PDB file of C-alpha atoms in Angstrom:
ATOM      1  CA  MET A  62     103.337  81.439 113.962  1.00 90.00           C
ATOM      2  CA  ASP A  63     104.716  78.355 115.648  1.00 92.00           C
ATOM      3  CA  ALA A  64     103.699  76.157 112.710  1.00 93.00           C
ATOM      4  CA  LEU A  65     105.454  78.472 110.269  1.00 92.00           C
ATOM      5  CA  ARG A  66     108.574  78.609 112.432  1.00 91.00           C
ATOM      6  CA  ASN A  67     108.579  74.799 112.631  1.00 94.00           C
ATOM      7  CA  MET A  68     108.501  74.692 108.811  1.00 94.00           C
ATOM      8  CA  GLY A  69     111.566  76.949 108.715  1.00 91.00           C
ATOM      9  CA  VAL A  70     109.782  80.097 107.550  1.00 90.00           C
ATOM     10  CA  HIS A  71     111.498  83.286 108.701  1.00 86.00           C
ATOM     11  CA  LEU A  72     108.588  85.473 109.836  1.00 84.00           C
ATOM     12  CA  TYR A  73     110.463  88.761 109.699  1.00 80.00           C
ATOM     13  CA  PRO A  74     113.021  88.528 106.895  1.00 76.00           C
ATOM     14  CA  GLU A  75     115.666  91.211 106.605  1.00 78.00           C
ATOM     15  CA  GLY A  76     116.370  93.176 103.478  1.00 78.00           C
ATOM     16  CA  PHE A  77     112.950  94.474 102.442  1.00 78.00           C
ATOM     17  CA  GLN A  78     113.334  98.059 101.290  1.00 83.00           C
ATOM     18  CA  CYS A  79     110.379 100.380 101.825  1.00 86.00           C
ATOM     19  CA  ASP A  80     110.254 103.364  99.497  1.00 89.00           C
ATOM     20  CA  MET A  81     107.360 105.150 101.169  1.00 90.00           C
ATOM     21  CA  THR A  82     105.384 105.109 104.401  1.00 87.00           C
ATOM     22  CA  ALA A  83     101.582 105.090 104.528  1.00 85.00           C
ATOM     23  CA  ALA A  84     101.642 108.708 105.735  1.00 90.00           C
ATOM     24  CA  GLN A  85     103.835 109.739 102.799  1.00 93.00           C
ATOM     25  CA  ALA A  86     101.532 107.949 100.331  1.00 90.00           C
ATOM     26  CA  GLU A  87      98.485 109.648 101.838  1.00 92.00           C
ATOM     27  CA  LYS A  88     100.199 113.041 101.607  1.00 95.00           C
ATOM     28  CA  ARG A  89     101.301 112.474  98.007  1.00 92.00           C
ATOM     29  CA  TYR A  90      98.246 110.706  96.557  1.00 93.00           C
ATOM     30  CA  GLY A  91      95.410 111.340  99.039  1.00 93.00           C
ATOM     31  CA  GLN A  92      93.940 114.367  97.255  1.00 94.00           C
ATOM     32  CA  MET A  93      94.105 112.888  93.743  1.00 94.00           C
ATOM     33  CA  ASP A  94      90.940 111.799  92.009  1.00 94.00           C
ATOM     34  CA  GLU A  95      90.626 108.482  90.168  1.00 93.00           C
ATOM     35  CA  GLU A  96      91.590 109.954  86.800  1.00 94.00           C
ATOM     36  CA  ALA A  97      94.786 111.538  88.168  1.00 94.00           C
ATOM     37  CA  LEU A  98      95.735 108.299  89.931  1.00 92.00           C
ATOM     38  CA  LYS A  99      95.330 106.314  86.698  1.00 92.00           C
ATOM     39  CA  LYS A 100      97.849 108.624  85.010  1.00 93.00           C
ATOM     40  CA  GLU A 101     100.491 107.996  87.701  1.00 91.00           C
ATOM     41  CA  ASP A 102     103.148 105.558  86.549  1.00 90.00           C
ATOM     42  CA  HIS A 103     105.312 105.696  89.679  1.00 86.00           C
ATOM     43  CA  SER A 104     105.596 102.468  91.660  1.00 87.00           C
ATOM     44  CA  PHE A 105     106.837 102.049  95.220  1.00 88.00           C
ATOM     45  CA  SER A 106     107.172  99.465  97.970  1.00 88.00           C
ATOM     46  CA  MET A 107     105.398  99.604 101.311  1.00 86.00           C
ATOM     47  CA  ALA A 108     105.229  97.329 104.290  1.00 82.00           C
ATOM     48  CA  GLY A 109     102.272  96.917 106.580  1.00 81.00           C
ATOM     49  CA  ARG A 110     100.317  94.545 108.698  1.00 83.00           C
ATOM     50  CA  ILE A 111      96.979  93.133 107.592  1.00 87.00           C
ATOM     51  CA  MET A 112      94.526  94.048 110.334  1.00 90.00           C
ATOM     52  CA  ALA A 113      91.309  92.704 108.787  1.00 92.00           C
ATOM     53  CA  VAL A 114      90.248  90.612 105.785  1.00 92.00           C
ATOM     54  CA  ARG A 115      86.786  90.638 104.242  1.00 92.00           C
ATOM     55  CA  SER A 116      86.273  87.972 101.606  1.00 90.00           C
ATOM     56  CA  PHE A 117      83.298  87.952  99.235  1.00 89.00           C
ATOM     57  CA  GLY A 118      83.808  84.945  96.993  1.00 84.00           C
ATOM     58  CA  GLN A 119      86.017  86.152  94.160  1.00 86.00           C
ATOM     59  CA  GLY A 120      86.648  89.590  95.692  1.00 88.00           C
ATOM     60  CA  SER A 121      88.470  90.420  98.906  1.00 90.00           C
ATOM     61  CA  PHE A 122      89.300  93.578 100.814  1.00 90.00           C
ATOM     62  CA  ILE A 123      92.061  94.052 103.355  1.00 88.00           C
ATOM     63  CA  HIS A 124      92.702  96.779 105.908  1.00 85.00           C
ATOM     64  CA  LEU A 125      96.370  97.635 106.410  1.00 77.00           C
TER      65      LEU A 125
END
């Protein structure tokens, strides 16, 4: 964090608009199967914190 601050990076910029919380996304999409999710064309913005990263060469997984 200190290195980023020293480079002038604002760690918590203002103005990001979240459209949906994780709980709302789970409630809305949690019971849908893969086929139903593929038909959804709605997009939204979420904010979260990366808690874990697992990298496997060309593929990676993150836990928010």
